[in-house]
Coordinates of C-alpha atoms in Angstrom, one line a residue:
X1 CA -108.4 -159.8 139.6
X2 CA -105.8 -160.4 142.1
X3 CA -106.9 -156.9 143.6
X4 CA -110.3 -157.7 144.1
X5 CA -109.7 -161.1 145.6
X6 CA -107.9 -159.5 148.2
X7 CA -110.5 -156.6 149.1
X8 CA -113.3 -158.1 147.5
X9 CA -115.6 -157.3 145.1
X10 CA -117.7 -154.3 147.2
X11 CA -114.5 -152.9 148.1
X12 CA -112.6 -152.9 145.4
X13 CA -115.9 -151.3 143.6
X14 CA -115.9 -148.7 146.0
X15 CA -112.5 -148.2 145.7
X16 CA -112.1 -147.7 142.2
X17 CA -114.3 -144.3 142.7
X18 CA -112.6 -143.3 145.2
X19 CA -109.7 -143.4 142.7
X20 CA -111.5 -141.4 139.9
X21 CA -112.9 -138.8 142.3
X22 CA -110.2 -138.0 144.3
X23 CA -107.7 -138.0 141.3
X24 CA -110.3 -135.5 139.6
X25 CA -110.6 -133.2 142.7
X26 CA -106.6 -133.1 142.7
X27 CA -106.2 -132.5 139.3
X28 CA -108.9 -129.7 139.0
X29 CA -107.5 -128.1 142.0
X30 CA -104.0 -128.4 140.2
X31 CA -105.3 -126.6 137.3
X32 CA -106.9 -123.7 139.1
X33 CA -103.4 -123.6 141.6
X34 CA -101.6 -123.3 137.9
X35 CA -104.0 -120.8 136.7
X36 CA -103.9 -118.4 139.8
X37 CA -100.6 -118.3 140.6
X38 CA -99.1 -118.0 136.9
X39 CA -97.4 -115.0 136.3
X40 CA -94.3 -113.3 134.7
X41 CA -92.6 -114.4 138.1
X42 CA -94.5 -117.2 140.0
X43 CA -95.8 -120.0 139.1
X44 CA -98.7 -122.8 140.7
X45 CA -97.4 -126.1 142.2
X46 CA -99.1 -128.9 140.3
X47 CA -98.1 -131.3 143.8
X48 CA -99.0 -128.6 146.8
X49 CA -101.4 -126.6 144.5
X50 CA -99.6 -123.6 146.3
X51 CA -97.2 -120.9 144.7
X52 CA -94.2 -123.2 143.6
X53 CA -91.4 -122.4 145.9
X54 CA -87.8 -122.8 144.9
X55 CA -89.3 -123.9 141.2
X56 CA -88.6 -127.1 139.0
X57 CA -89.8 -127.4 135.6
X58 CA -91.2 -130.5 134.8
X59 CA -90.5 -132.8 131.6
X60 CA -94.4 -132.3 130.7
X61 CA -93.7 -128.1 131.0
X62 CA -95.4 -127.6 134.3
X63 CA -94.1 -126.3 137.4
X64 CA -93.6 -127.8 140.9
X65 CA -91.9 -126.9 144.1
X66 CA -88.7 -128.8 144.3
X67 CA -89.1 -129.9 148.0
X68 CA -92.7 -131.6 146.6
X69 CA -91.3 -132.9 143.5
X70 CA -88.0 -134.5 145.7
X71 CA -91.0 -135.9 148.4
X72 CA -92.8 -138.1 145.9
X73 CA -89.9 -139.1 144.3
X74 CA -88.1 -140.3 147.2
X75 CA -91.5 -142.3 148.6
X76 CA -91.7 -144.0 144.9
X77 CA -93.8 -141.2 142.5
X78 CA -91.9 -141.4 139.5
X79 CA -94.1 -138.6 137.9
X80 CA -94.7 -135.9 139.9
X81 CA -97.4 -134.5 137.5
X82 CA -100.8 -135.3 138.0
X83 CA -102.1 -133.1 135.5
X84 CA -100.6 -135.0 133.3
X85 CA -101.4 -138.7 134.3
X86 CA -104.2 -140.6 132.6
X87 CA -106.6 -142.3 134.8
X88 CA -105.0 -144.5 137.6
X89 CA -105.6 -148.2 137.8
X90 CA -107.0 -149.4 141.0
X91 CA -103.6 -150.9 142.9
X92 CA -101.5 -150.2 146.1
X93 CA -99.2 -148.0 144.0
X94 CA -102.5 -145.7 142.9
X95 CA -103.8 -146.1 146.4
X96 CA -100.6 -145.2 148.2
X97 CA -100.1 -141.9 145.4
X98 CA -103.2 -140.5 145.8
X99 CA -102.4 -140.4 149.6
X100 CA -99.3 -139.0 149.3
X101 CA -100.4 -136.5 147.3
X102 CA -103.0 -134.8 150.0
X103 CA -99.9 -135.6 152.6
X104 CA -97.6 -133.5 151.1
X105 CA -100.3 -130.8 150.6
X106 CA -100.5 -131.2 154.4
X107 CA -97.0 -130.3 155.0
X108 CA -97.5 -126.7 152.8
X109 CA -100.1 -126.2 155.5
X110 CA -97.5 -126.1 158.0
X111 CA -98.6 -129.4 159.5
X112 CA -95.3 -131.1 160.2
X113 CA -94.4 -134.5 160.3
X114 CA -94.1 -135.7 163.9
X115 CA -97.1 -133.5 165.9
X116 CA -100.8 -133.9 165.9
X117 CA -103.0 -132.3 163.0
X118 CA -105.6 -130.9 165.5
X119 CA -108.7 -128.5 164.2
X120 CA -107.9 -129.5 160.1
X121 CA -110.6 -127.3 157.9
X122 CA -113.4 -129.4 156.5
X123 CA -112.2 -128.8 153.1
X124 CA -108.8 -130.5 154.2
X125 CA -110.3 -133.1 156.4
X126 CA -112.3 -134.9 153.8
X127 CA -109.3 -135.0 151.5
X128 CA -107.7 -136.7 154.4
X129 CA -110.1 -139.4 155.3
X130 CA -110.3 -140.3 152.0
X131 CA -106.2 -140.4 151.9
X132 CA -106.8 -142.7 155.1
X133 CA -109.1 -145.3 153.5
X134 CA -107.1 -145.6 150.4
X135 CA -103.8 -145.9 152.6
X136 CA -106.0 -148.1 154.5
X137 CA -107.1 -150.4 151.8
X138 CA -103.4 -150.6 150.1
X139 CA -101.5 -151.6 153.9
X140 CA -103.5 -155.3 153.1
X141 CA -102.4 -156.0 149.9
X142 CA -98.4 -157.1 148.9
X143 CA -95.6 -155.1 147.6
X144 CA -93.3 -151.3 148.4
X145 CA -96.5 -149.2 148.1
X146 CA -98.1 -151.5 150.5
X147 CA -95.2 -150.9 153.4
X148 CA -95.0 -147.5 152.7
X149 CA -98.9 -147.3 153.1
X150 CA -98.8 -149.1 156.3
X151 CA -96.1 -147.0 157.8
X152 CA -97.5 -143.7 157.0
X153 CA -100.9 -145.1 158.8
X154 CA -98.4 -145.9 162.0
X155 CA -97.4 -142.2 162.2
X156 CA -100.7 -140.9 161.7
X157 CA -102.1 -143.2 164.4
X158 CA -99.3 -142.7 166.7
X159 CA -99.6 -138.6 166.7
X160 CA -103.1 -138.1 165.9
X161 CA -102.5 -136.5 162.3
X162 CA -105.8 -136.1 161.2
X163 CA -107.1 -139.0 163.3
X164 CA -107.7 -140.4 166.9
X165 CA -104.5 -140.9 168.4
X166 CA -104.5 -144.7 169.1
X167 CA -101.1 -146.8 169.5
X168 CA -102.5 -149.9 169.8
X169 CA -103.3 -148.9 165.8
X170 CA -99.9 -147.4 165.6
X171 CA -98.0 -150.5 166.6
X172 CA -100.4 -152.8 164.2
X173 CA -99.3 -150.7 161.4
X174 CA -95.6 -150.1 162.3
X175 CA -95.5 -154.1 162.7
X176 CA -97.1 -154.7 159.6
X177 CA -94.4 -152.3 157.5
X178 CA -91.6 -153.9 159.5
X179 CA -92.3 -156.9 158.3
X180 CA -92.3 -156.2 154.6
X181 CA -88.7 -154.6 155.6
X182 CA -89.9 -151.4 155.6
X183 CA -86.1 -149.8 157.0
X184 CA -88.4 -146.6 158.6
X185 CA -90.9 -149.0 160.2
X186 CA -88.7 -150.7 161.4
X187 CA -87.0 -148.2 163.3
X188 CA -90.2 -146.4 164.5
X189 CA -91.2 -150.1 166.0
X190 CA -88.2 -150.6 168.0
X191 CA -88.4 -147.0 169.2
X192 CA -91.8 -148.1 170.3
X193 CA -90.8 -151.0 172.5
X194 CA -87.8 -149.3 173.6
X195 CA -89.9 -146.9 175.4
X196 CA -93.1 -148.0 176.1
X197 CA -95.9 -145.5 176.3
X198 CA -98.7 -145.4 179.0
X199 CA -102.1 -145.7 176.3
X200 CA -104.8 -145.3 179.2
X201 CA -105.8 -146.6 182.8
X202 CA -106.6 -149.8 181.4
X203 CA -104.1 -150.6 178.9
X204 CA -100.2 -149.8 178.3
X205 CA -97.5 -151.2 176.1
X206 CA -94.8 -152.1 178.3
X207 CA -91.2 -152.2 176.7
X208 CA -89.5 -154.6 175.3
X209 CA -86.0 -154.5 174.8
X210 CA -85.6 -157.8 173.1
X211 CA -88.1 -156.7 170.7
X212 CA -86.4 -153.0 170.3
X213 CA -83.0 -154.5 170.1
X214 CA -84.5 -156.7 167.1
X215 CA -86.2 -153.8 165.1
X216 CA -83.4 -151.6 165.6
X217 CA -80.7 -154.3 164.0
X218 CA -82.7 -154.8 161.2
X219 CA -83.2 -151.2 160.6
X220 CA -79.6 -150.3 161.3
X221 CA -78.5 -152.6 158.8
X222 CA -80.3 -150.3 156.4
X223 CA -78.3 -147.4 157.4
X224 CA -81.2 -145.9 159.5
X225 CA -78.8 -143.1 162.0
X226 CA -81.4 -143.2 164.6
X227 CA -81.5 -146.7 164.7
X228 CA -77.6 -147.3 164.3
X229 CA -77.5 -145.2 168.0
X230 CA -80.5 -147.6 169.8
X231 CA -79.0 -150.6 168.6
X232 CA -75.3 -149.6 169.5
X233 CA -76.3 -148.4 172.8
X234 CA -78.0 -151.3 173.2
X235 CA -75.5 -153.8 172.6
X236 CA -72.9 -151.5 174.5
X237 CA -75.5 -151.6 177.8
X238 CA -76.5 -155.6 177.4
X239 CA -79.9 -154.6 177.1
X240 CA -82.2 -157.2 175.1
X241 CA -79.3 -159.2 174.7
X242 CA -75.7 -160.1 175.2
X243 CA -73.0 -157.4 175.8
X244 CA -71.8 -156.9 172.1
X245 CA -68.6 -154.3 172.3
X246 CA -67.7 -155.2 168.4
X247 CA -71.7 -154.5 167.2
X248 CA -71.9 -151.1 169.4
X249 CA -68.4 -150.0 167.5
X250 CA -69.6 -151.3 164.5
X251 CA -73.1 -149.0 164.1
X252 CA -71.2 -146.1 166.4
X253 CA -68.5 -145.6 163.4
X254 CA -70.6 -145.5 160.6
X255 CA -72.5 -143.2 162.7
X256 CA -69.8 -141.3 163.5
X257 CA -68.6 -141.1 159.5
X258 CA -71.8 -139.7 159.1
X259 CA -70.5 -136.8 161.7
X260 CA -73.1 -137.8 164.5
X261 CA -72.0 -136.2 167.6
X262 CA -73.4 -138.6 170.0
X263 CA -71.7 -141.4 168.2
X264 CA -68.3 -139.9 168.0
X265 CA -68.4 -139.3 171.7
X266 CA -69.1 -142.9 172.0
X267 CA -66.8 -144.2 170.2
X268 CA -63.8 -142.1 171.4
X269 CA -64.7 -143.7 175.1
X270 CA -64.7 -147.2 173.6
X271 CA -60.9 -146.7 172.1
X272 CA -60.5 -145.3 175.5
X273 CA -61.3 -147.7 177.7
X274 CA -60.9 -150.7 174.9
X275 CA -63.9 -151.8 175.3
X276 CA -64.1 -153.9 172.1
X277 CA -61.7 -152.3 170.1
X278 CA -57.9 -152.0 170.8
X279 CA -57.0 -149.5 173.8
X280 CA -55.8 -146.3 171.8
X281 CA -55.6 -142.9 173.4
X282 CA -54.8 -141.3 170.3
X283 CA -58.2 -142.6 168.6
X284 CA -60.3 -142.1 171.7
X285 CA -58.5 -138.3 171.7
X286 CA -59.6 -137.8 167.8
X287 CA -63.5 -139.0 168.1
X288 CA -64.0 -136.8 171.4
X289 CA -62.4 -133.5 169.8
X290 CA -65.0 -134.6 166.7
X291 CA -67.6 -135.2 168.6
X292 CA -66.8 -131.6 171.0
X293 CA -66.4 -129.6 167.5
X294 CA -69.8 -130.8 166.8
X295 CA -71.2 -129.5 169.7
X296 CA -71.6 -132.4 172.0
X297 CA -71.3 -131.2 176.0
X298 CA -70.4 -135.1 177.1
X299 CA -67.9 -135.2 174.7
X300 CA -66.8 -132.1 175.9
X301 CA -66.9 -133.0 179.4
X302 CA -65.3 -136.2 178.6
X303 CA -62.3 -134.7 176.6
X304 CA -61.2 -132.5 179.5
X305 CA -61.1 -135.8 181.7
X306 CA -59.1 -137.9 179.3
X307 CA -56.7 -134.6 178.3
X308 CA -55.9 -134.8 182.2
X309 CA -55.2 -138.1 182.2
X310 CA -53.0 -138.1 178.9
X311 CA -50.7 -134.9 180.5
X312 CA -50.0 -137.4 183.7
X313 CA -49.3 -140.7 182.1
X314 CA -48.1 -139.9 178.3
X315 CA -47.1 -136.4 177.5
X316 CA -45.6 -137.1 174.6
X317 CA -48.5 -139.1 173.0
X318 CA -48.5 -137.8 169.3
X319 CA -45.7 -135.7 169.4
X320 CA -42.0 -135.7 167.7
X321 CA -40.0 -137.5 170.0
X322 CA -35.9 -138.4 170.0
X323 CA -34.8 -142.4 171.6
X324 CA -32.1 -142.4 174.5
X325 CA -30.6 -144.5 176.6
X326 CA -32.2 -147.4 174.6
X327 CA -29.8 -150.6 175.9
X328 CA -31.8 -153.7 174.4
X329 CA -31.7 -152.1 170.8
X330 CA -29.1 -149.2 171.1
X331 CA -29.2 -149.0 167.2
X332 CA -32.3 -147.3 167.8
X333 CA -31.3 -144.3 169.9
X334 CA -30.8 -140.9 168.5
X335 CA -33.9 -141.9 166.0
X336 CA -36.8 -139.7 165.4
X337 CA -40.1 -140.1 165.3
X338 CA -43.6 -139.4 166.4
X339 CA -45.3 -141.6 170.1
X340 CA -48.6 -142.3 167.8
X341 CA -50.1 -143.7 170.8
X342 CA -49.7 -145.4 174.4
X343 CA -50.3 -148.7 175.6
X344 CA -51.6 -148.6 179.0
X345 CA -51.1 -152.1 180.0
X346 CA -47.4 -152.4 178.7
X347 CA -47.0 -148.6 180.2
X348 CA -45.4 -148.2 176.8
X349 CA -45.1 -145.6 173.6
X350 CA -45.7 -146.7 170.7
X351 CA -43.9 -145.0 168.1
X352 CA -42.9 -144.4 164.3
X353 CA -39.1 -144.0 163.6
X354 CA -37.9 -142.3 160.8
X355 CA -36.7 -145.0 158.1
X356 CA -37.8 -147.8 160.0
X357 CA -41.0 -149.8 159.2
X358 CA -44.0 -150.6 162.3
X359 CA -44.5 -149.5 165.5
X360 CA -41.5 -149.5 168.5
X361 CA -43.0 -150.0 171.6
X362 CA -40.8 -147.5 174.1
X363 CA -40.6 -146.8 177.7
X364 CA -41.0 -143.8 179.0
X365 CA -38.0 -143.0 180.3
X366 CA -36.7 -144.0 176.8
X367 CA -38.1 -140.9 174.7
X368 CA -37.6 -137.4 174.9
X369 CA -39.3 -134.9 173.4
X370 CA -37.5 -134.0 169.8
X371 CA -36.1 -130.5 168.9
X372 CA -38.2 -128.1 166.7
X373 CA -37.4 -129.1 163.1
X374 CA -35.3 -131.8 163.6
X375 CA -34.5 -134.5 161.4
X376 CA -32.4 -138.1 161.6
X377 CA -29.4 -136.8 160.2
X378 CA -29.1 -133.9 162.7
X379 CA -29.9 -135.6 165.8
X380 CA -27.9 -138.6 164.7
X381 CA -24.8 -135.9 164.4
X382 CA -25.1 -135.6 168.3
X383 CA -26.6 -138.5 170.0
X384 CA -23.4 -139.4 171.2
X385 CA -23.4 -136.1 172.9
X386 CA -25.7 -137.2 176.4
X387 CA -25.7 -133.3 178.0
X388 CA -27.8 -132.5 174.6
X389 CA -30.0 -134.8 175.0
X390 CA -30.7 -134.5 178.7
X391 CA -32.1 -130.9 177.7
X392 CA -34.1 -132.0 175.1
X393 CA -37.2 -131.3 176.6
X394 CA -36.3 -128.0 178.8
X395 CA -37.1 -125.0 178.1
X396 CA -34.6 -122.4 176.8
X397 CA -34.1 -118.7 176.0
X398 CA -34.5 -118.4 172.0
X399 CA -31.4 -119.0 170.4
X400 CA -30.0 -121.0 173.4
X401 CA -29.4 -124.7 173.4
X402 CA -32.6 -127.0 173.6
X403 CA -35.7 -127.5 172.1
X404 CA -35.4 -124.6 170.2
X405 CA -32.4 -125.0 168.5
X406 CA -31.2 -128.3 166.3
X407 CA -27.4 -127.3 166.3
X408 CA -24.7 -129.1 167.7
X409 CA -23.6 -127.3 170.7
X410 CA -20.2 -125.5 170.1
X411 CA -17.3 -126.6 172.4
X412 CA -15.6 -124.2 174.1
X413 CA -11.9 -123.5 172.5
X414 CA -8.5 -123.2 174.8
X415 CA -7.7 -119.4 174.9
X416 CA -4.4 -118.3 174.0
X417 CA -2.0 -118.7 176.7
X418 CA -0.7 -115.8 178.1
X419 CA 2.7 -114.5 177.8

C-alpha cells in the first residue's frame, strides 16, 4: 500500500509487470545459458547467462561466475540465483535487483563501468530501458535499494550508458543518493562540483568548492580513497573553506595506510615542512621513500630534494651516533645511541641513548658518528680517551683505528733501553 501511494496506482500496476516479465525473460534466458554451456568442464552463469568464469557453486547447486556472484552481493543481492527465486514482490529492493541483474550482464559484454555504452544491440537495449524505468521508479521511494538506484541512474546519465548523456540528470540523481548517505554518491557529487563540466552553449555547471569540499567530507568519512585525497587536498589548499593542516593529515594517513602513493607523498611533505603535524625529517623521509617505491614521480622528485637537504644540515639523522664534549650533562657523553630525528628550529638531534628513557635533544657538534658494532660498555671503556673520539667519524684502512674498529687503541710500550 505504501508502494502504491508513492507511485500510484497506474504506476505501480504497470510496474508490477514489468516485474513478472522481466524476471521471466531473465530466468528463461538463465535456463537456456545453464543448458548450453553445461558440460563435463564448463558450466552456464545463472547471473551473466555466459560461460561461468572462475566458477562458484551455489547453495541451490547452480553455477555462477564468482566476479557476478561477489557484484550482487556487494550492491545488496543476498541470493544470487534467480532461477531459484519465487516471484518478486513489487518494492525498491525487486526494482533495484532486476536492474542490477541486466547491469552486470552489461559488464560480460565488455561494457565497462565509466565510458559510454554507444551502438547496444536491440536485444540488449530493451533489457536496458526496462532496467532504467524500474531503477527509475525505485530512486523515488525510501530506503538502501533506493540510493543505490539513484546512484546507478547518476552514472548512467553522466556517461551516456545506454542513454542520452545529460548532467543536469546526473547531478539530480547523484544529489538525491547523497542525501540518503549514499558513501559513492556522495563522492561522485563532490567530484562533480569540484570540476565543473561545460553541458552546452547555453548551460554549464560551474564549480563549487564549498559544495565539493562538503560531499567529499561526508564521503571520506566513509573511507571512500578518492574522496579521502579531494577532501585532504582541499583542506591542505583552503579551497571551500578554511586552511585545515590537521584534516588534510588526518584523510592523507589513512590514505596512505591504504598504500596510496599520492597520499604518502603528501604526507611525507607535511612532516617536512610541519605543516600541521610536528616537523620530523625522519617521518617526512619514510612516507616519500613509500610513496617513491610505489611509483610516485613527485615523491620521487621530492625525496631527492629533501635527501640533499638532510646530507647538509643533519648527516647523522637516523644513524648510530656516540655524545662528546657534552658540558651541561657530561654524564651523558661516551653514550650510544641512534639521532631518530632533527629539530630544525632548535638546530638540534634528537636522539635515543642506550639505557636512558626519552629523547636527548643534542647539538651538532655534540654527536659523532658511532663505531661499527659498538655498544655502551665499549665506548664507555674509552671515552676518556678524546684522540678516539675525534676519529670517530674518519675514514680508515680496515683494521686501523676508527669507524671500523671498536677496540681500544693500544699504547705504545717503552722499548728496552739499550746497553
Amino acid at each position: 500500500s505504501a508502494m502504491v501511494a508513492s507511485l500510484g496506482e497506474a504506476t505501480a500496476v504497470v510496474l508490477a509487470a514489468k516485474v513478472e516479465e522481466l524476471q521471466g525473460s531473465l530466468q528463461k534466458r538463465g535456463l537456456a545459458a545453464v543448458q548450453q554451456h553445461e558440460s563435463p568442464t564448463t558450466s552456464g552463469c545463472v547471473v551473466c547467462m555466459e560461460k561461468a568464469v572462475n566458477k562458484a557453486t551455489l547453495t541451490c547447486g547452480h553455477n555462477t561466475c564468482a566476479n557476478c556472484a561477489s557484484e550482487l552481493k556487494a550492491r545488496g543481492v543476498s541470493e544470487p540465483c534467480l532461477l531459484c527465486k519465487p516471484a518478486m514482490p513489487l518494492s525498491a529492493d525487486s526494482l533495484w535487483e532486476l536492474g542490477l541483474r541486466v547491469y552486470v550482464k552489461m559488464q560480460r559484454k565488455n561494457l565497462r563501468p565509466n565510458c559510454a555504452w554507444d551502438g547496444l544491440l536491440p536485444a540488449l537495449q530493451k533489457e536496458w530501458d526496462d532496467a532504467i524505468e524500474l531503477w527509475t521508479a525505485a530512486a523515488e521511494l525510501e530506503g538502501p535499494a533506493s540510493a543505490e538506484a539513484a546512484h546507478a541512474l547518476g552514472s548512467a546519465y553522466k556517461w551516456g550508458q545506454g542513454v542520452a548523456p545529460d548532467l543536469v540528470k546526473a547531478m539530480g540523481y547523484y544529489q538525491a543518493a547523497a542525501e540518503k548517505d549514499h558513501g559513492q554518491a556522495q563522492h561522485a557529487l563532490g567530484a562533480m562540483h569540484e570540476e565543473g563540466y561545460e553541458y552546452d552553449a547555453e548551460f554549464r555547471i560551474a564549480k563549487d568548492l564549498f559544495a565539493a569540499r562538503r560531499w567529499h567530507e561526508k564521503a571520506a568519512e566513509k573511507g571512500h580513497v578518492e574522496s579521502r585525497l579531494a577532501y585532504a587536498r582541499l583542506c591542505f589548499n583552503g579551497d571551500g573553506g578554511l586552511v585545515e593542516f590537521s584534516e588534510a593529515q588526518k584523510h592523507w594517513a589513512a590514505a596512505a595506510d591504504r598504500n596510496i602513493p599520492a597520499a604518502c607523498t603528501s604526507l611525507g611533505m607535511l612532516y617536512i615542512n610541519g605543516q600541521g603535524v610536528a616537523q620530523s625529517l625522519a617521518k617526512g623521509r619514510k612516507y616519500l621513500q613509500k610513496g617513491e617505491g610505489l611509483g610516485d614521480k613527485d615523491g620521487s622528485t621530492y625525496l631527492k630534494s629533501v635527501e640533499k637537504r638532510i646530507a647538509e644540515v643533519c648527516p647523522l639523522l637516523e644513524k648510530s651516533v656516540v655524545v662528546q664534549g657534552l658540558e651541561s650533562q657530561p654524564e651523558l657523553n661516551g653514550m650510544v645511541g641512534v639521532a631518530t630525528d632533527y629539530a630544525v628550529e632548535d638546530d638540534r638531534y634528537l636522539c635515543t641513548l642506550d639505557g636512558r628513557e626519552g629523547l636527548v635533544k643534542l647539538r651538532p657538534e655534540c654527536v659523532r658518528k658511532a663505531p661499527k658494532g659498538a655498544t655502551q660498555s665499549a665506548v664507555a671503556e674509552i671515552a676518556e680517551d678524546s684522540a678516539w673520539l675525534d676519529g670517530v667519524d674518519k675514514a680508515t684502512p680496515t683494521g686501523g683505528n676508527g669507524p671500523n674498529n671498536t677496540t681500544r687503541p693500544k699504547k705504545k710500550g717503552k722499548g728496552k733501553k739499550k746497553k
